[in-house]
Amino acid sequence: MTSAKKAFDRLPNTVVPSNYQIRLHPNLTAFTFDGTEEISVEVKNATDTIIVNSADIAVQEVTFSVKGKTDKVTGNVSFDVDNEKASFKFPVPLPIGEGVLSIKFTGELNDKMKGFYRSSYTSPDGQETHAAVTQFEVAAVTMFCATDARRAFPCWDEPAIKATFDITLVVPKDKIALSNMPIIHGNPLKDNADLIEVKYATTPIMSTYLLAFIVGDYDFVEGKDKDGVLVRVYTPVGKKEQGQFALEVAVKTLPFYKNYFGIAYPLPKIDLIAIADFSAGAMENWGLVTYRETALLVDPKNTSAHVRQWVALVVGHELAHQWFGNLVTMEWWTHLWLNEGFASWIEYLCVDHCFPEYDIWTQFVNQDMGRALELDALHNSHPIEVPVGHPSEVDEIFDAISYSKGASVIRMLHDYIGDEHFRKGMNHYLTKHAYKNTFTEDLWASLEEASQKPVGEMMTTWTKQMGFPVIKVEEKQEGTIRTVTISQSKFCADGILPKGDKSLWMVPVSICTSNSPAKPVQTVVLKEASSTITLNNIKPEDWIKVNSGSVGVYRVQYSSEALDRLIPAIKDKTLPPRDRLGLESDLFALARAGMISTVDVLKVAQAYINEDNYTVWSDLSTNLSSIAILLQYTDSYPQFQTFIRDLFRPISQKVGWDTKQNESPLIAMLRDLAITKMGRNGDKEILKEATKRFEDHVNGTKVLPADLRKPVYITVLSSANEETFNKMLQVYEEADMQEEKVRISRSLGSVRDEELIKKVLDFSLSEKVRSQDSVFVLASVTGTVRGRQLAWKFVQDKWSELHDRYKGGFLLSRLVKSTTENFVTEEDAKNVEEFFKANPAPAAERTVQQSCENVRLNARCLERDGKALENWLKSKK
Ligand code: BES
Ligand code: ZN
């Protein structure tokens, strides 16, 4: 497998760069670029060959000269296309010592959203226009360990081969041209007055994957943070107000990190820019952070609370990388999880600081921890730290394990050693390794030194070992003393522990009780298979909740008596929100694993009838949807929908349709959630009101506020005929903001009519939808049985087009996951496996296995609990 080979194939270190002088001249009409480089290198061992990374680049000339001498030797160029390398062979061995490698080259501004590429947009005068932009960190799985700076200029394209860079861009004089550092001068070209040569200040010592160049038309807003760092947010022309929110977040965030890490942001400026065609969500290039439009732009009238919050999180994430990732960089991609896991944790810390009203840490439990626990319970999961060199393990560095499990174990660690020690350790780590590279162990060492706790020992159990434990809780009451026995074993999504599995974790276990619901009364570190804890002064009817605040990365299983004691605390909400959320989340997972009955879990779900917390509802809603998927294949689905409507009606009535004064953004999100749930499940009253509001919106009588649009669109589309569908498409066409287009296109798949479903599928690949959004539009039809079948058929029919479009990218995995994982029969699982056997997609190999595992889980679950669920649901009427 070539991808595996690449993992090992590092560049020789006989010649290493220290500074690159790079001059690039992109041509925005021919979509090509010319470049020259002068690289200061050190020849460490005499050699006649220099090997660098280079991909899709034509090299016209290579010369070498000894530093300070004018004599040049010309090298012979050859390429190793598979390994994306160029070798320059010189007629004589190059002498040990300093030298200059000069290269003349040309390349293509590709349309693949990677390397140096073109992005297209409509300028305010209606012209189709292009920008040249870069994305050098690679999400493409088959290119494991590669980065794409090599598509812009030949270089030592490895994160540990750091150097300084002097960039010059030659651009049309009316364009904005940006790079990592501020401009030092822009001079008109002597032989062409329409072009200017823009030179940027020297970068600090840095990795190639963090460089960026952008040439295009943009407006900006600017500000300074409290330390005088110049912050600009670049937006499409005419939309600079939409950069204001991100600017405010960035200006608050930089000092927050400076204070948290105890280290100033090292560059004089930072730009945040929205790029029309962008494959990831955002990218942390040092001093020039790139974003999808929907991850950066906020419009007071058109942006939902949810998107504002998302923008804040993404800005918080990418700015954290400026320290963690850019200043200190992982040595190799196997340690990448730490980069992403850490940033995915601290983005919450930062948003919590800037926007306490989002109660963002509760959302963490739902978002990141929930996702991590779900994926990591599968037999086809993998450890956070992927052992180097296993060919089947090359495609897993950018999945939810790195991001969400990574973030979750860091949250657990932060809680275990405490904020003060954590900060001290971070400062130690970032100071000690500034401008250098690290291994995961280096972070543990710093945190261990700061806290004097066994950080490395504990974290290794979480990062080198796949999965996480389920903690079984057994209680015995004697007088006013309760003895609690906790025991751990690996939690498996299907409840079946692989033979001989003896995995143990170092688990911080905290317990709260009715007498102290929010503050743990005891915390122990469970290392062995089981341990006993004694609680004093506790009455027989008092409840205990293990995993206080849902900080620990594990599931908890109680006896049914213990669970019964907790029910009143759910109803009266004396159990805090994160615990209410964790509790139901664990129960659904245990039921799916066959460890408790699904009917019993639905009974517990009814105790949430008085719930008023957005995040708890959101988690519960997702879990109920996974039961809905199973019941869609039975006769009792209508009864289940009634059950859902009955559960969500009180809260949907409580939040109502209209915003109240000084309402928290969480209420806006809750309203969206409750109405969407009712609407999707066919509530007549909701449909009536949504239809009316939709008509008013379309007619221009009364514009829908941003937070109501998704629930109204989904409700209306759920029972749409062609006329309504066309109206929706019209709104899509007229929408100016990407957020609105994305909102509509991801709602379209709610249609039920077969012909309309097919239209949505065709629409997803039409030129009306940007390539980066298609997958989500396509996935939006998979909520119904028919939609699911049609989407999968569509994917198979269009496989070569789709595969070609997304190749090794994570969008391909996303596509595969969403169109396959919700089937419910063994036959479906086989069918999916066979398709990918005949049409291999190495980048999505593990996703296919995970999807099929999920399908088989669905099948087992339905077989096991289907009848009981049907009986229970029918008996309710
Ligand atoms: N460095 C990543 C983006 C990335 C990863 C690009 C891998 C190419 C390959 C960036 O910091 C990131 O994590 N972006 C996220 C958004 C974030 C808020 C979770 C993304 O793009 O989804
Ligand atoms: Zn990141």
PDB file of C-alpha atoms in Angstrom, residues 662-852:
ATOM      1  CA  ASN A 662     -33.400  39.293  26.889  1.00  0.00           C
ATOM      2  CA  GLU A 663     -33.663  35.668  26.046  1.00  0.00           C
ATOM      3  CA  SER A 664     -30.596  33.467  26.363  1.00  0.00           C
ATOM      4  CA  PRO A 665     -29.198  32.088  23.095  1.00  0.00           C
ATOM      5  CA  LEU A 666     -29.788  28.639  24.560  1.00  0.00           C
ATOM      6  CA  ILE A 667     -33.526  29.259  24.481  1.00  0.00           C
ATOM      7  CA  ALA A 668     -33.263  30.148  20.818  1.00  0.00           C
ATOM      8  CA  MET A 669     -31.483  26.864  20.227  1.00  0.00           C
ATOM      9  CA  LEU A 670     -34.019  24.983  22.319  1.00  0.00           C
ATOM     10  CA  ARG A 671     -36.869  26.508  20.321  1.00  0.00           C
ATOM     11  CA  ASP A 672     -35.196  25.393  17.106  1.00  0.00           C
ATOM     12  CA  LEU A 673     -34.730  21.890  18.501  1.00  0.00           C
ATOM     13  CA  ALA A 674     -38.238  21.478  19.918  1.00  0.00           C
ATOM     14  CA  ILE A 675     -40.061  22.811  16.878  1.00  0.00           C
ATOM     15  CA  THR A 676     -37.882  20.782  14.527  1.00  0.00           C
ATOM     16  CA  LYS A 677     -38.570  17.626  16.502  1.00  0.00           C
ATOM     17  CA  MET A 678     -42.303  18.224  16.594  1.00  0.00           C
ATOM     18  CA  GLY A 679     -42.383  19.243  12.945  1.00  0.00           C
ATOM     19  CA  ARG A 680     -40.425  16.246  11.712  1.00  0.00           C
ATOM     20  CA  ASN A 681     -42.668  13.959  13.715  1.00  0.00           C
ATOM     21  CA  GLY A 682     -45.783  15.319  12.109  1.00  0.00           C
ATOM     22  CA  ASP A 683     -47.324  17.550  14.747  1.00  0.00           C
ATOM     23  CA  LYS A 684     -50.309  19.160  13.059  1.00  0.00           C
ATOM     24  CA  GLU A 685     -50.322  22.385  15.017  1.00  0.00           C
ATOM     25  CA  ILE A 686     -46.652  22.968  14.456  1.00  0.00           C
ATOM     26  CA  LEU A 687     -47.079  22.256  10.773  1.00  0.00           C
ATOM     27  CA  LYS A 688     -49.927  24.736  10.525  1.00  0.00           C
ATOM     28  CA  GLU A 689     -48.009  27.527  12.185  1.00  0.00           C
ATOM     29  CA  ALA A 690     -44.826  26.741  10.259  1.00  0.00           C
ATOM     30  CA  THR A 691     -46.714  26.798   6.972  1.00  0.00           C
ATOM     31  CA  LYS A 692     -48.176  30.185   7.768  1.00  0.00           C
ATOM     32  CA  ARG A 693     -44.841  31.621   8.782  1.00  0.00           C
ATOM     33  CA  PHE A 694     -43.167  30.140   5.735  1.00  0.00           C
ATOM     34  CA  GLU A 695     -45.733  31.749   3.430  1.00  0.00           C
ATOM     35  CA  ASP A 696     -45.260  35.108   5.130  1.00  0.00           C
ATOM     36  CA  HIS A 697     -41.519  34.742   4.756  1.00  0.00           C
ATOM     37  CA  VAL A 698     -41.694  33.855   1.087  1.00  0.00           C
ATOM     38  CA  ASN A 699     -44.168  36.657   0.353  1.00  0.00           C
ATOM     39  CA  GLY A 700     -42.036  39.132   2.177  1.00  0.00           C
ATOM     40  CA  THR A 701     -44.886  39.883   4.627  1.00  0.00           C
ATOM     41  CA  LYS A 702     -42.819  38.895   7.618  1.00  0.00           C
ATOM     42  CA  VAL A 703     -39.237  37.746   7.405  1.00  0.00           C
ATOM     43  CA  LEU A 704     -38.439  34.750   9.578  1.00  0.00           C
ATOM     44  CA  PRO A 705     -35.862  35.444  12.264  1.00  0.00           C
ATOM     45  CA  ALA A 706     -32.697  33.423  11.669  1.00  0.00           C
ATOM     46  CA  ASP A 707     -33.301  31.057  14.581  1.00  0.00           C
ATOM     47  CA  LEU A 708     -36.710  30.024  13.297  1.00  0.00           C
ATOM     48  CA  ARG A 709     -35.706  29.311   9.757  1.00  0.00           C
ATOM     49  CA  LYS A 710     -34.339  25.793  10.140  1.00  0.00           C
ATOM     50  CA  PRO A 711     -37.316  24.487  12.141  1.00  0.00           C
ATOM     51  CA  VAL A 712     -39.776  26.113   9.753  1.00  0.00           C
ATOM     52  CA  TYR A 713     -37.980  24.889   6.622  1.00  0.00           C
ATOM     53  CA  ILE A 714     -37.724  21.355   7.952  1.00  0.00           C
ATOM     54  CA  THR A 715     -41.311  21.217   9.115  1.00  0.00           C
ATOM     55  CA  VAL A 716     -42.654  22.558   5.858  1.00  0.00           C
ATOM     56  CA  LEU A 717     -40.423  20.361   3.740  1.00  0.00           C
ATOM     57  CA  SER A 718     -41.391  17.254   5.727  1.00  0.00           C
ATOM     58  CA  SER A 719     -44.804  17.399   4.105  1.00  0.00           C
ATOM     59  CA  ALA A 720     -43.914  19.394   1.015  1.00  0.00           C
ATOM     60  CA  ASN A 721     -45.372  18.978  -2.433  1.00  0.00           C
ATOM     61  CA  GLU A 722     -43.517  20.103  -5.510  1.00  0.00           C
ATOM     62  CA  GLU A 723     -44.815  23.638  -5.279  1.00  0.00           C
ATOM     63  CA  THR A 724     -43.526  24.167  -1.751  1.00  0.00           C
ATOM     64  CA  PHE A 725     -40.264  22.494  -2.680  1.00  0.00           C
ATOM     65  CA  ASN A 726     -39.804  24.882  -5.581  1.00  0.00           C
ATOM     66  CA  LYS A 727     -40.504  27.836  -3.356  1.00  0.00           C
ATOM     67  CA  MET A 728     -37.763  26.628  -1.068  1.00  0.00           C
ATOM     68  CA  LEU A 729     -35.386  26.357  -3.990  1.00  0.00           C
ATOM     69  CA  GLN A 730     -36.292  29.885  -4.938  1.00  0.00           C
ATOM     70  CA  VAL A 731     -35.363  31.094  -1.468  1.00  0.00           C
ATOM     71  CA  TYR A 732     -32.085  29.211  -1.901  1.00  0.00           C
ATOM     72  CA  GLU A 733     -31.345  30.906  -5.212  1.00  0.00           C
ATOM     73  CA  GLU A 734     -32.030  34.318  -3.783  1.00  0.00           C
ATOM     74  CA  ALA A 735     -30.021  33.821  -0.617  1.00  0.00           C
ATOM     75  CA  ASP A 736     -26.895  35.890  -0.564  1.00  0.00           C
ATOM     76  CA  MET A 737     -25.311  34.452   2.513  1.00  0.00           C
ATOM     77  CA  GLN A 738     -23.646  31.061   2.497  1.00  0.00           C
ATOM     78  CA  GLU A 739     -25.118  30.272   5.921  1.00  0.00           C
ATOM     79  CA  GLU A 740     -28.641  30.570   4.517  1.00  0.00           C
ATOM     80  CA  LYS A 741     -27.807  28.452   1.495  1.00  0.00           C
ATOM     81  CA  VAL A 742     -26.327  25.780   3.729  1.00  0.00           C
ATOM     82  CA  ARG A 743     -29.321  25.926   6.067  1.00  0.00           C
ATOM     83  CA  ILE A 744     -31.730  25.406   3.201  1.00  0.00           C
ATOM     84  CA  SER A 745     -29.723  22.807   1.357  1.00  0.00           C
ATOM     85  CA  ARG A 746     -29.306  20.716   4.486  1.00  0.00           C
ATOM     86  CA  SER A 747     -33.047  20.915   5.153  1.00  0.00           C
ATOM     87  CA  LEU A 748     -34.111  19.896   1.665  1.00  0.00           C
ATOM     88  CA  GLY A 749     -33.681  16.213   2.373  1.00  0.00           C
ATOM     89  CA  SER A 750     -36.593  16.306   4.816  1.00  0.00           C
ATOM     90  CA  VAL A 751     -38.959  15.818   1.884  1.00  0.00           C
ATOM     91  CA  ARG A 752     -40.832  12.526   1.832  1.00  0.00           C
ATOM     92  CA  ASP A 753     -42.047  12.344  -1.730  1.00  0.00           C
ATOM     93  CA  GLU A 754     -39.908  10.005  -3.778  1.00  0.00           C
ATOM     94  CA  GLU A 755     -39.622  12.289  -6.776  1.00  0.00           C
ATOM     95  CA  LEU A 756     -38.606  15.158  -4.561  1.00  0.00           C
ATOM     96  CA  ILE A 757     -36.001  13.031  -2.806  1.00  0.00           C
ATOM     97  CA  LYS A 758     -34.485  12.282  -6.193  1.00  0.00           C
ATOM     98  CA  LYS A 759     -34.459  15.968  -6.997  1.00  0.00           C
ATOM     99  CA  VAL A 760     -32.575  16.694  -3.803  1.00  0.00           C
ATOM    100  CA  LEU A 761     -29.988  14.065  -4.670  1.00  0.00           C
ATOM    101  CA  ASP A 762     -29.427  15.514  -8.135  1.00  0.00           C
ATOM    102  CA  PHE A 763     -29.342  19.006  -6.697  1.00  0.00           C
ATOM    103  CA  SER A 764     -26.593  17.981  -4.267  1.00  0.00           C
ATOM    104  CA  LEU A 765     -24.147  17.392  -7.104  1.00  0.00           C
ATOM    105  CA  SER A 766     -25.308  20.279  -9.282  1.00  0.00           C
ATOM    106  CA  GLU A 767     -23.245  23.383  -9.836  1.00  0.00           C
ATOM    107  CA  LYS A 768     -25.617  25.172  -7.487  1.00  0.00           C
ATOM    108  CA  VAL A 769     -23.961  23.514  -4.503  1.00  0.00           C
ATOM    109  CA  ARG A 770     -20.304  23.993  -3.671  1.00  0.00           C
ATOM    110  CA  SER A 771     -18.311  20.798  -3.591  1.00  0.00           C
ATOM    111  CA  GLN A 772     -17.572  21.200   0.125  1.00  0.00           C
ATOM    112  CA  ASP A 773     -21.340  21.225   0.884  1.00  0.00           C
ATOM    113  CA  SER A 774     -22.646  18.476  -1.401  1.00  0.00           C
ATOM    114  CA  VAL A 775     -22.043  15.639   1.022  1.00  0.00           C
ATOM    115  CA  PHE A 776     -24.217  17.259   3.655  1.00  0.00           C
ATOM    116  CA  VAL A 777     -27.053  17.882   1.207  1.00  0.00           C
ATOM    117  CA  LEU A 778     -26.893  14.316   0.044  1.00  0.00           C
ATOM    118  CA  ALA A 779     -26.840  13.078   3.638  1.00  0.00           C
ATOM    119  CA  SER A 780     -29.909  15.139   4.495  1.00  0.00           C
ATOM    120  CA  VAL A 781     -32.208  12.663   2.733  1.00  0.00           C
ATOM    121  CA  THR A 782     -31.120   9.719   4.875  1.00  0.00           C
ATOM    122  CA  GLY A 783     -33.599  10.381   7.684  1.00  0.00           C
ATOM    123  CA  THR A 784     -36.332   8.218   6.181  1.00  0.00           C
ATOM    124  CA  VAL A 785     -36.363   4.623   5.007  1.00  0.00           C
ATOM    125  CA  ARG A 786     -36.973   5.561   1.398  1.00  0.00           C
ATOM    126  CA  GLY A 787     -34.500   8.441   1.454  1.00  0.00           C
ATOM    127  CA  ARG A 788     -31.853   6.155   2.890  1.00  0.00           C
ATOM    128  CA  GLN A 789     -32.332   3.585   0.136  1.00  0.00           C
ATOM    129  CA  LEU A 790     -32.300   6.181  -2.584  1.00  0.00           C
ATOM    130  CA  ALA A 791     -29.232   7.943  -1.211  1.00  0.00           C
ATOM    131  CA  TRP A 792     -27.260   4.716  -1.065  1.00  0.00           C
ATOM    132  CA  LYS A 793     -28.311   3.805  -4.578  1.00  0.00           C
ATOM    133  CA  PHE A 794     -27.340   7.291  -5.723  1.00  0.00           C
ATOM    134  CA  VAL A 795     -23.926   6.985  -4.101  1.00  0.00           C
ATOM    135  CA  GLN A 796     -23.338   3.652  -5.806  1.00  0.00           C
ATOM    136  CA  ASP A 797     -24.481   4.946  -9.180  1.00  0.00           C
ATOM    137  CA  LYS A 798     -22.326   8.052  -8.942  1.00  0.00           C
ATOM    138  CA  TRP A 799     -19.441   6.446  -7.136  1.00  0.00           C
ATOM    139  CA  SER A 800     -16.724   7.229  -9.640  1.00  0.00           C
ATOM    140  CA  GLU A 801     -17.740  10.886  -9.771  1.00  0.00           C
ATOM    141  CA  LEU A 802     -17.921  11.125  -5.984  1.00  0.00           C
ATOM    142  CA  HIS A 803     -14.696   9.255  -5.407  1.00  0.00           C
ATOM    143  CA  ASP A 804     -12.929  11.406  -7.912  1.00  0.00           C
ATOM    144  CA  ARG A 805     -14.257  14.543  -6.287  1.00  0.00           C
ATOM    145  CA  TYR A 806     -13.303  13.717  -2.725  1.00  0.00           C
ATOM    146  CA  LYS A 807     -10.540  11.144  -3.206  1.00  0.00           C
ATOM    147  CA  GLY A 808      -8.812  10.698   0.111  1.00  0.00           C
ATOM    148  CA  GLY A 809     -10.527  13.562   1.875  1.00  0.00           C
ATOM    149  CA  PHE A 810     -12.544  13.355   5.051  1.00  0.00           C
ATOM    150  CA  LEU A 811     -15.632  14.401   3.108  1.00  0.00           C
ATOM    151  CA  LEU A 812     -15.532  10.984   1.496  1.00  0.00           C
ATOM    152  CA  SER A 813     -15.607   9.256   4.886  1.00  0.00           C
ATOM    153  CA  ARG A 814     -18.422  11.532   5.883  1.00  0.00           C
ATOM    154  CA  LEU A 815     -20.357  10.582   2.786  1.00  0.00           C
ATOM    155  CA  VAL A 816     -19.865   6.873   3.347  1.00  0.00           C
ATOM    156  CA  LYS A 817     -20.806   7.073   7.000  1.00  0.00           C
ATOM    157  CA  SER A 818     -24.003   9.016   6.523  1.00  0.00           C
ATOM    158  CA  THR A 819     -25.322   6.981   3.631  1.00  0.00           C
ATOM    159  CA  THR A 820     -24.648   3.546   5.086  1.00  0.00           C
ATOM    160  CA  GLU A 821     -24.681   3.408   8.873  1.00  0.00           C
ATOM    161  CA  ASN A 822     -28.426   3.592   9.421  1.00  0.00           C
ATOM    162  CA  PHE A 823     -29.428   0.405   7.689  1.00  0.00           C
ATOM    163  CA  VAL A 824     -30.799  -2.301   9.916  1.00  0.00           C
ATOM    164  CA  THR A 825     -30.222  -5.720   8.392  1.00  0.00           C
ATOM    165  CA  GLU A 826     -27.329  -8.133   7.982  1.00  0.00           C
ATOM    166  CA  GLU A 827     -28.098  -8.169   4.288  1.00  0.00           C
ATOM    167  CA  ASP A 828     -27.578  -4.410   4.100  1.00  0.00           C
ATOM    168  CA  ALA A 829     -24.267  -4.705   5.912  1.00  0.00           C
ATOM    169  CA  LYS A 830     -23.090  -7.357   3.446  1.00  0.00           C
ATOM    170  CA  ASN A 831     -24.249  -5.303   0.540  1.00  0.00           C
ATOM    171  CA  VAL A 832     -22.233  -2.303   1.741  1.00  0.00           C
ATOM    172  CA  GLU A 833     -19.171  -4.452   2.337  1.00  0.00           C
ATOM    173  CA  GLU A 834     -19.420  -5.991  -1.092  1.00  0.00           C
ATOM    174  CA  PHE A 835     -19.770  -2.668  -2.783  1.00  0.00           C
ATOM    175  CA  PHE A 836     -16.583  -1.393  -1.206  1.00  0.00           C
ATOM    176  CA  LYS A 837     -14.789  -4.619  -1.932  1.00  0.00           C
ATOM    177  CA  ALA A 838     -15.522  -4.054  -5.592  1.00  0.00           C
ATOM    178  CA  ASN A 839     -14.902  -0.316  -5.363  1.00  0.00           C
ATOM    179  CA  PRO A 840     -12.117   0.151  -2.860  1.00  0.00           C
ATOM    180  CA  ALA A 841     -11.917   3.468  -1.082  1.00  0.00           C
ATOM    181  CA  PRO A 842      -8.771   3.182   1.045  1.00  0.00           C
ATOM    182  CA  ALA A 843      -9.475   6.525   2.645  1.00  0.00           C
ATOM    183  CA  ALA A 844     -12.805   5.331   3.940  1.00  0.00           C
ATOM    184  CA  GLU A 845     -11.863   1.748   4.729  1.00  0.00           C
ATOM    185  CA  ARG A 846     -12.267   2.076   8.462  1.00  0.00           C
ATOM    186  CA  THR A 847     -15.422   4.107   8.065  1.00  0.00           C
ATOM    187  CA  VAL A 848     -16.918   1.278   6.036  1.00  0.00           C
ATOM    188  CA  GLN A 849     -16.078  -1.189   8.798  1.00  0.00           C
ATOM    189  CA  GLN A 850     -17.529   1.104  11.444  1.00  0.00           C
ATOM    190  CA  SER A 851     -20.681   1.661   9.433  1.00  0.00           C
ATOM    191  CA  CYS A 852     -21.203  -2.045   8.911  1.00  0.00           C
TER     192      CYS A 852
END
